[in-house]
XYZ file of C-alpha atoms in Angstrom:
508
model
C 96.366 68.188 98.418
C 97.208 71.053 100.816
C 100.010 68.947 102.268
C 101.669 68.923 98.307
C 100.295 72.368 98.453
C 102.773 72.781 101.424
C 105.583 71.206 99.746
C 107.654 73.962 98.543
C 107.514 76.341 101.511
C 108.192 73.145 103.543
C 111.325 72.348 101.610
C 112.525 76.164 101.938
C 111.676 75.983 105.519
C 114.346 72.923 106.414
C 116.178 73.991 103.548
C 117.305 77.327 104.748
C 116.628 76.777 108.956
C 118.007 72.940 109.481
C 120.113 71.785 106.756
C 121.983 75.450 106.511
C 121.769 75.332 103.102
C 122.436 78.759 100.888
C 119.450 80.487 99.232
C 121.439 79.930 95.395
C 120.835 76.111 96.310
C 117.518 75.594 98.305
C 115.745 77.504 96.344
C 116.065 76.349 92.671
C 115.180 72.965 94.318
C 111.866 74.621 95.595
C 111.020 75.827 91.975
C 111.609 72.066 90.983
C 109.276 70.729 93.502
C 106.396 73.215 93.109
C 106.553 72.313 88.999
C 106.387 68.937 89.917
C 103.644 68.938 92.379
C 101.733 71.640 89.782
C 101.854 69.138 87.101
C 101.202 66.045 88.836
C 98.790 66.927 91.875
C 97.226 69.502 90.506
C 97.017 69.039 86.823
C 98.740 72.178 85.360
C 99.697 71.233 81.945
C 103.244 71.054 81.484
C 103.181 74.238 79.011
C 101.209 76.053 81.590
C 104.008 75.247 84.148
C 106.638 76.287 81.813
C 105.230 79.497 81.112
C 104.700 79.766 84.870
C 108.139 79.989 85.672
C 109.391 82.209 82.018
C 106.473 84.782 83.739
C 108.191 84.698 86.911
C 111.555 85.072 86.158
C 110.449 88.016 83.789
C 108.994 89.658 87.033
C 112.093 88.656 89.223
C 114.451 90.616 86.359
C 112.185 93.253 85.946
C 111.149 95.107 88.098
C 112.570 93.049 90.932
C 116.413 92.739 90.331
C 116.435 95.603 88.349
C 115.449 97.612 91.685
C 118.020 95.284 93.842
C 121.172 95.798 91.295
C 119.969 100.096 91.309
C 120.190 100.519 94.640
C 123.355 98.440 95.360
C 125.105 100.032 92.408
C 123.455 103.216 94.109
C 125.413 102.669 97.174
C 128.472 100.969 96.064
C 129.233 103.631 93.692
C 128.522 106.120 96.711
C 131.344 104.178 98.412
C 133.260 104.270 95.496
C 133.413 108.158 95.403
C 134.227 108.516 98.685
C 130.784 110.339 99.427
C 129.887 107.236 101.846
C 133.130 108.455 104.030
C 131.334 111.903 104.336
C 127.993 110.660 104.881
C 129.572 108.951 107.870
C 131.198 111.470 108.887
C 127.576 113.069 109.209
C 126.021 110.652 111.018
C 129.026 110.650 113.638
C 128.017 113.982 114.307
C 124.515 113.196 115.615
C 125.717 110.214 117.888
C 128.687 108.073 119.104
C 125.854 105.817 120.482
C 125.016 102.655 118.160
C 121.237 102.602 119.539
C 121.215 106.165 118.394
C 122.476 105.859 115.538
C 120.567 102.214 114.316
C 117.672 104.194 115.241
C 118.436 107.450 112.591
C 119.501 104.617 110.082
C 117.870 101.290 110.142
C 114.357 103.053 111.397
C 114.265 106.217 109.786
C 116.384 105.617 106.684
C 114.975 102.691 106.293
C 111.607 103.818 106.315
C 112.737 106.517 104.112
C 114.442 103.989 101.467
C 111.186 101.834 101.619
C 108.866 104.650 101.345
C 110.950 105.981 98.017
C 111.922 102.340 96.111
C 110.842 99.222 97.953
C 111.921 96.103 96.729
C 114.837 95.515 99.053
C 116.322 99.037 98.927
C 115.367 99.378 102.430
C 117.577 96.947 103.538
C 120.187 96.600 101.518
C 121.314 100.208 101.996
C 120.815 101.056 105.816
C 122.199 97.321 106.287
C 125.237 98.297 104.670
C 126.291 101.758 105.950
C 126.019 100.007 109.178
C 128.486 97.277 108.570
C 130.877 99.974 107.387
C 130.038 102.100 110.639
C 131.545 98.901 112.620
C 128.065 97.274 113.303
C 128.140 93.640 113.875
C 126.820 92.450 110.033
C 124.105 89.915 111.630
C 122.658 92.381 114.079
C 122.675 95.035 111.115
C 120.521 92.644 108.908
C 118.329 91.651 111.206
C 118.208 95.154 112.983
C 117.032 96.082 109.413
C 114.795 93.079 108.596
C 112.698 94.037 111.979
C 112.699 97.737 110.572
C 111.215 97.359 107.371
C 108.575 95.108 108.275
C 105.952 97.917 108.923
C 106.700 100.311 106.415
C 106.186 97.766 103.643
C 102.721 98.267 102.783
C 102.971 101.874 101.731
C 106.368 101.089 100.233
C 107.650 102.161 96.762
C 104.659 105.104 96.625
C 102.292 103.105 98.489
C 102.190 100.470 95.850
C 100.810 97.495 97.793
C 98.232 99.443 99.299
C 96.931 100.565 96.138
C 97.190 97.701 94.319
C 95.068 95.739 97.117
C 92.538 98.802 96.596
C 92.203 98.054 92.821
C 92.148 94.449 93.181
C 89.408 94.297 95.634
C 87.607 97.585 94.951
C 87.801 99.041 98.486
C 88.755 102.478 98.557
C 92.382 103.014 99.066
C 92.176 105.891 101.800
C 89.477 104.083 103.989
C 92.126 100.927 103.754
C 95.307 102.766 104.617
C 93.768 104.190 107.713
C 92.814 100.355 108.206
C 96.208 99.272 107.625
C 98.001 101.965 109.675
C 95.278 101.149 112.430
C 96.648 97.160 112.619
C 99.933 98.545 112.542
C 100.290 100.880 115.584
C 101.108 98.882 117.885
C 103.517 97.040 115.988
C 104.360 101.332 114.840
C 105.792 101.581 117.892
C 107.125 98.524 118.907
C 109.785 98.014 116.227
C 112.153 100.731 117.305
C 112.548 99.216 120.776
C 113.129 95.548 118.798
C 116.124 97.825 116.675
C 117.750 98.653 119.986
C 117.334 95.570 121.557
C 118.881 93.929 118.695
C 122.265 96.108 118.376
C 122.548 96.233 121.680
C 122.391 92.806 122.090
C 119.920 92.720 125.246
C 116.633 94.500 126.743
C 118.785 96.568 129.279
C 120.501 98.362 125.975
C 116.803 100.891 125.998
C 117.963 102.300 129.015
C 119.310 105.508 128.415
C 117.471 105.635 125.243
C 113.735 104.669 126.424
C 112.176 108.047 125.015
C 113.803 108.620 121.838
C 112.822 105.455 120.972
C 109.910 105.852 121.962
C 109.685 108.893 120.100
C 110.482 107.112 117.199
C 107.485 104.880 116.811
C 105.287 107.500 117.269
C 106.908 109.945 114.586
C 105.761 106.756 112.346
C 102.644 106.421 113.466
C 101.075 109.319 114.121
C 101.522 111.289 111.205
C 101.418 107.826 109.110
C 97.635 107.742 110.449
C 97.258 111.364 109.602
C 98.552 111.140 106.149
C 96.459 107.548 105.669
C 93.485 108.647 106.557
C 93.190 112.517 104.675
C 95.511 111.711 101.351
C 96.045 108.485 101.253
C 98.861 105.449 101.261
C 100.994 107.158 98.774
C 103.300 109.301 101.141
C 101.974 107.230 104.045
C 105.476 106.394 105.537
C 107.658 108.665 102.977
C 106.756 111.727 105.370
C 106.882 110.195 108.620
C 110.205 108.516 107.494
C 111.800 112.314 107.509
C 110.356 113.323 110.902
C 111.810 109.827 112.685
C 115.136 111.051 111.550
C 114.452 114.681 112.622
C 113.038 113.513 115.324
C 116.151 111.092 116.227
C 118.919 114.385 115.288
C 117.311 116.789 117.268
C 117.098 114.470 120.654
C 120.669 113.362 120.019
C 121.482 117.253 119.915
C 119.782 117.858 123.025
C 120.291 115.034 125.385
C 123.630 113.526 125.072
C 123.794 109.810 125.810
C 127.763 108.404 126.583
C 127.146 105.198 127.555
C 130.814 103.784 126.321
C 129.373 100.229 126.573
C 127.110 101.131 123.163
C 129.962 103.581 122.011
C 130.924 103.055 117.779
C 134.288 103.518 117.449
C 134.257 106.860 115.319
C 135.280 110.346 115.505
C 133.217 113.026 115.259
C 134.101 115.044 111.965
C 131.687 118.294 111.019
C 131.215 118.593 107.250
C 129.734 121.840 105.209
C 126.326 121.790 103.810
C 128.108 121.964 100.474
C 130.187 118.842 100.886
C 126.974 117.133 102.743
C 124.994 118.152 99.598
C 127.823 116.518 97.431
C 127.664 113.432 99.104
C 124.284 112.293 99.442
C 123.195 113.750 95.942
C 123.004 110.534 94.375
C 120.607 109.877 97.136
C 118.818 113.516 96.659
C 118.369 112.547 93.001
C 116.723 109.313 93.901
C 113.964 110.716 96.215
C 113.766 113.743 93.705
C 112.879 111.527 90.181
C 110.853 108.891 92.282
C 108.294 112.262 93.270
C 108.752 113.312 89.957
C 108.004 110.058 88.194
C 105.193 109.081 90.747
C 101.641 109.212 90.127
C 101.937 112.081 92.298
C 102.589 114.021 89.350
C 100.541 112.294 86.733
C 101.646 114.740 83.863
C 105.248 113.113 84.231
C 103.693 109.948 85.061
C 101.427 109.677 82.560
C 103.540 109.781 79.367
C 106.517 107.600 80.770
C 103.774 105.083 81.648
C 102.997 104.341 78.453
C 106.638 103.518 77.726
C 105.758 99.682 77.854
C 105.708 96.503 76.331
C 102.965 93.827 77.134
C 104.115 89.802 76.176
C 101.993 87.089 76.536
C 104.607 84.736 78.447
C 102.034 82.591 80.576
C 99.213 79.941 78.728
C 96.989 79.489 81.000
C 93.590 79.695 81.628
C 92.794 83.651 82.436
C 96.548 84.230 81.191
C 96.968 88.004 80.928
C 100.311 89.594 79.092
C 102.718 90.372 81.036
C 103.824 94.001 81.039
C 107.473 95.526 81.095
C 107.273 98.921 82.523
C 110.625 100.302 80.592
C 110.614 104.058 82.321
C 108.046 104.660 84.738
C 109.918 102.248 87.269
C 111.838 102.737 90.635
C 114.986 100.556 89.319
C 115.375 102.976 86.013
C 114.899 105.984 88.380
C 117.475 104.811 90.922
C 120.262 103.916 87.834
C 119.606 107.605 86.543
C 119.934 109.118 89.479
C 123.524 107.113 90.563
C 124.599 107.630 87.244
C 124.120 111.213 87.167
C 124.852 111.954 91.040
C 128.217 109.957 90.739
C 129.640 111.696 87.749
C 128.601 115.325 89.994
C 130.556 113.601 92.631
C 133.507 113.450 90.012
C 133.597 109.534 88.895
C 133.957 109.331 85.188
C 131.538 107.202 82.809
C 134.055 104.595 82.433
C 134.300 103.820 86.560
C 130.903 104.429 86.721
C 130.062 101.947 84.446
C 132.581 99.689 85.492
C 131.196 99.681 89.371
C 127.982 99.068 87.703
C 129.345 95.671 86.069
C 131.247 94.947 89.540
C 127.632 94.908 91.357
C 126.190 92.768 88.576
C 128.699 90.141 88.789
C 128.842 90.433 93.130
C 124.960 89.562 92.785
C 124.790 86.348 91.123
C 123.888 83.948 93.362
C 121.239 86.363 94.671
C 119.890 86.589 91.179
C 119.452 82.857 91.280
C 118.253 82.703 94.502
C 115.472 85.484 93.901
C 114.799 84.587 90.309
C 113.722 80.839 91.160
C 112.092 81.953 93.983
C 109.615 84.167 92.399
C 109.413 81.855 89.846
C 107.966 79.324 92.207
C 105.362 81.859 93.495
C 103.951 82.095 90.332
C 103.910 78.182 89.733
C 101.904 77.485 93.305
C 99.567 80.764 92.471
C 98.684 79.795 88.753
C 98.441 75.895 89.813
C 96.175 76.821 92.779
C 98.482 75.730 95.382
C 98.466 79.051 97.000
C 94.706 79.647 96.789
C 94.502 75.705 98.032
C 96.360 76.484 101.198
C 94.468 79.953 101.910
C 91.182 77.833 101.884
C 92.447 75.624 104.389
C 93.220 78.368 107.055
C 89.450 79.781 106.246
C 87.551 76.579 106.709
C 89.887 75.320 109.592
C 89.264 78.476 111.840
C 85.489 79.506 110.945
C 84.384 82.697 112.590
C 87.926 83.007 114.426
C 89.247 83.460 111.324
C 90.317 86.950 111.590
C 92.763 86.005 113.794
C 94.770 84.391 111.967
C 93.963 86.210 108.741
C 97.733 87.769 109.048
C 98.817 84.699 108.499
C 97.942 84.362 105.077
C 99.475 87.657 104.037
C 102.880 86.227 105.728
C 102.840 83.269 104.048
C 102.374 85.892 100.854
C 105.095 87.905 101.573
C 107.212 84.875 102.832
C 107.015 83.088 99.364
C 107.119 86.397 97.039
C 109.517 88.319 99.661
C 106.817 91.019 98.126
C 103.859 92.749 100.065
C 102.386 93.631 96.692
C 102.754 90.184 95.510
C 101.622 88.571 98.526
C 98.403 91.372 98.258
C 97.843 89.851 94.698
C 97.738 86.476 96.047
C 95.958 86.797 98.910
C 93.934 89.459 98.704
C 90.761 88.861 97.330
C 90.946 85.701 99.202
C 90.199 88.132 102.317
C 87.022 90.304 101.280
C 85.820 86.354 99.972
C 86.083 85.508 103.362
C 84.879 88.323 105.084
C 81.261 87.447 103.071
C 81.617 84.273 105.147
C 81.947 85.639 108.451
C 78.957 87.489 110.217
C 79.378 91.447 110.897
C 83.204 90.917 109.061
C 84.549 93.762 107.375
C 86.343 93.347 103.913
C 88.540 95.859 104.399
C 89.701 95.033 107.911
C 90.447 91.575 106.224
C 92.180 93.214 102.958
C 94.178 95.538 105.784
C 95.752 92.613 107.513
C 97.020 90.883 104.520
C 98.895 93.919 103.921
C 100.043 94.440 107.612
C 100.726 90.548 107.531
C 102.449 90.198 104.851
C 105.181 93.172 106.317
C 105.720 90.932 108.803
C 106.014 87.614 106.780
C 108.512 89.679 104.508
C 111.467 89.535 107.513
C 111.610 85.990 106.818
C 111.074 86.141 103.348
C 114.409 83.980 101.472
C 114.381 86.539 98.836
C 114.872 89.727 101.620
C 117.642 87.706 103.290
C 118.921 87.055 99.950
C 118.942 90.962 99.263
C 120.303 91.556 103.174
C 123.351 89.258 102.224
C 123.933 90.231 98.746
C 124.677 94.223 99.798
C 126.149 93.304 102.995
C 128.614 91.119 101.562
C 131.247 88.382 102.307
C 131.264 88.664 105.950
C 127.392 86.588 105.793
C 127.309 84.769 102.956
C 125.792 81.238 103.158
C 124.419 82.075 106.919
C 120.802 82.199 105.846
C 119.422 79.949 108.495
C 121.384 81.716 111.027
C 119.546 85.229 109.675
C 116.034 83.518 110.158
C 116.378 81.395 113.468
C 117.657 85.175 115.088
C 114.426 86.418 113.283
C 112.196 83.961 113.810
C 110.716 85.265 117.420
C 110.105 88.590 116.268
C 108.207 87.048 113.502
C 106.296 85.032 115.719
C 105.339 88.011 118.084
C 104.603 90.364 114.682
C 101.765 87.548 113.764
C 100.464 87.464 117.588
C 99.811 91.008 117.692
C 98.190 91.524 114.329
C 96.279 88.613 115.143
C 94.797 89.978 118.307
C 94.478 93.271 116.666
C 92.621 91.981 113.889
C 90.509 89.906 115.504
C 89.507 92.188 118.620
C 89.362 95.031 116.309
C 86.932 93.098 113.998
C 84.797 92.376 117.123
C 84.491 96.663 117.605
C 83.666 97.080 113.931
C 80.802 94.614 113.738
């Protein structure tokens, strides 16, 4: 049964990294196998099934591509006004130097985008500015891939974290220190794995060893800070602002001009008021997702109630499914391009126009991510997911914690979601922590999260996003995105799994 279990993710697996084929066309055959083996191997009624997948592609258009087709209309309409050329222009000013400057954007912007939106935002966007810096488009993706995988947990407002704290009824600031704990190595690691991959070897640190360096810890240690005295909510939003502080103020004081690692730009100063101009759509964003947060539950509050709840899926325990209409990063992201491009002088009528340009650039990435998500909710509702979690439990007994980060990978890797993959796996972990003398549930619950981060950089549905936003110059090279990726994927689940398991020993 696990082996049928298996089925899907096996398909994806030679789907995407042997046969070469594109995420539009592996993946609808994945949906088609995991209804099959549903029905047949694991008797989920065929109405069940069929509401299944109608419940996940309702979640994959909203909130999911909703979010995707925001941010990318976000940016594209940035490009179209010509503000991208003056953001640019900025960044040329900190640093000639690519490690520098993958550093400012993939690291901290990308933490910054994650820590705001989520859902792909944080690498579609920093992806893309590089390409148009002159990055090469692979290294950019997968530059970014590595990036987001540790903000992802306190992503979108902390949403995974606190979702995992509701689900399993841990408290959420005693879990984000958790999570942030399992995550410091890997805190400061990932910047080093940035420069390594734009500079296209280990010798590209030197020169840059300490502001890389740097860089990790400006996550980390205020990250930790914030986790354990607030909470997850601004968890990585925060330190995302001091990495790029951090990264603009060494650039100002120690020049690096190492011409090997060079971008071939000029240096052009721009006024505060042009800067302003140009990244407003951007201000806008990170101004109405505060606003609309639960940070401020007196905006929050009312908008949240703008909702409709359908009951889409039959089964057993079936619960309506809920369409946030307001009180959701992809409405707050449209708003704010909407708005911040007609300040930076587009009219309505090229606004809208770039709006229907992104919609049409994305289809096959609407496929792919629509029948992806659509399976995850077909192997979760049939038990295939929970069928293959139970395996890893009873195959590795009291070691289990070491390979507990597995599980939320696999998550993430199926959903491309670390909220989803928290939903799925979750529970699972405190279960399993009853099972395992002196375990801690939330040290279990915290590596799902932390896991699934990883599991996400290999996640069809983020290399979907990666290639959508970047654009012609990758299309169909999936496989070639997740062989590059695959070591630092491997590494990411050795490390959590040593930390988890050695730091399980300490707590018991």
């Amino acid at each position: 049964m696990v082996l049928l279990a298996l089925l899907p993710i096996i398909w994806l697996i030679v789907a995407l990294g042997f046969l070469k084929l594109p995420g539009y066309k592996a993946c609808p055959v994945a949906v088609i196998i995991s209804a099959v083996v549903a029905v047949a191997a694991f008797g989920m009624p065929g109405t069940d099934a069929a509401t299944a997948f109608l419940e996940g592609v309702a979640l994959a258009v909203w909130p999911i591509l909703l979010v995707i087709v925001a941010a990318i209309f976000a940016y594209n309409l940035t490009v179209y006004t010509k503000s991208m050329d003056v953001i640019k222009q900025m960044l040329t000013t900190v640093s000639k130097d690519s490690r520098i400057l993958a550093l400012l954007i993939a690291w901290g912007f990308g933490a910054f985008m994650e820590g705001m939106a989520g859902f792909g935002t944080a690498v579609a966007i920093p992806a893309s500015i590089m390409v148009g810096l002159g990055y090469n488009p692979l290294r950019s993706i997968l530059a970014c891939l590595i990036a987001n995988t540790v903000p992802t947990t306190f992503g979108s407002i902390g949403i995974p974290t606190t979702t995992l704290a509701s689900l399993t009824d841990l408290n959420p600031v005693g879990l984000a220190t958790d999570i942030t704990l399992q995550l410091g190595i890997l805190d400061i690691l990932c910047p080093f794995f940035v420069v390594i991959v734009v500079g296209g070897s280990v010798k590209a640190l030197k020169g840059v060893f300490g502001v890389t360096l740097l860089s990790g810890l400006a996550l980390f240690v205020p990250e930790y800070i914030i986790s354990s005295t607030v909470g997850p909510e601004l968890a990585v939003m925060v330190p995302s602002i001091i990495i790029m502080g951090v990264v603009v103020l060494y650039a100002k004081i120690f020049k690096t001009e190492n011409p090997e690692y060079a971008l071939n730009i000029e240096p052009k100063p721009v006024s505060s008021g042009a800067g302003v101009k140009a990244a407003m759509i951007f201000i806008l964003i990170f101004v109405f997702l505060i606003l609309t947060s639960k940070l401020f539950p007196f905006i929050n509050g009312p908008l949240s109630t703008i909702k409709t709840s359908v009951p889409i899926y039959t089964g057993a325990g079936a619960k309506p499914y809920t369409f946030m209409w307001v009180a959701t990063p992809g409405i707050m992201i449209l708003l704010a391009a909407i708005i911040g491009g007609k300040y930076q002088g587009a009219s309505f009528g090229e606004i809208f126009g770039k709006l229907k340009d992104t919609i049409y650039n994305l289809r096959f990435t609407f496929l792919t991510i629509i029948t992806v998500v659509a399976t995850a909710k077909l192997m979760a509702y049939s038990g295939m997911t929970m069928s293959i979690a139970k395996m890893l439990v009873s195959v590795t007994g009291t070691a289990y914690p070491a390979f507990a980060p597995i599980a939320g990978a696999l998550g993430a890797f199926i959903t491309g979601s670390g909220t989803n993959s928290n939903v799925l796996f979750g529970p699972l972990q405190t279960a399993a922590a009853q099972d395992i003398p002196g375990a801690s549930a939330a040290w279990l619950a915290a590596c799902n999260s932390a896991g699934a981060g990883v599991g996400k950089m290999l996640s069809p549905q983020s290399i979907a996003i990666a290639i959508g936003a970047v654009g012609a110059a990758v299309e169909g090279k999936e496989s070639e995105i997740m062989k590059m990726a695959l070591p630092y994927f491997i590494g990411g689940i050795i490390i959590l799994g040593l930390v988890t398991y050695f730091g399980q020993m300490i707590l018991a």
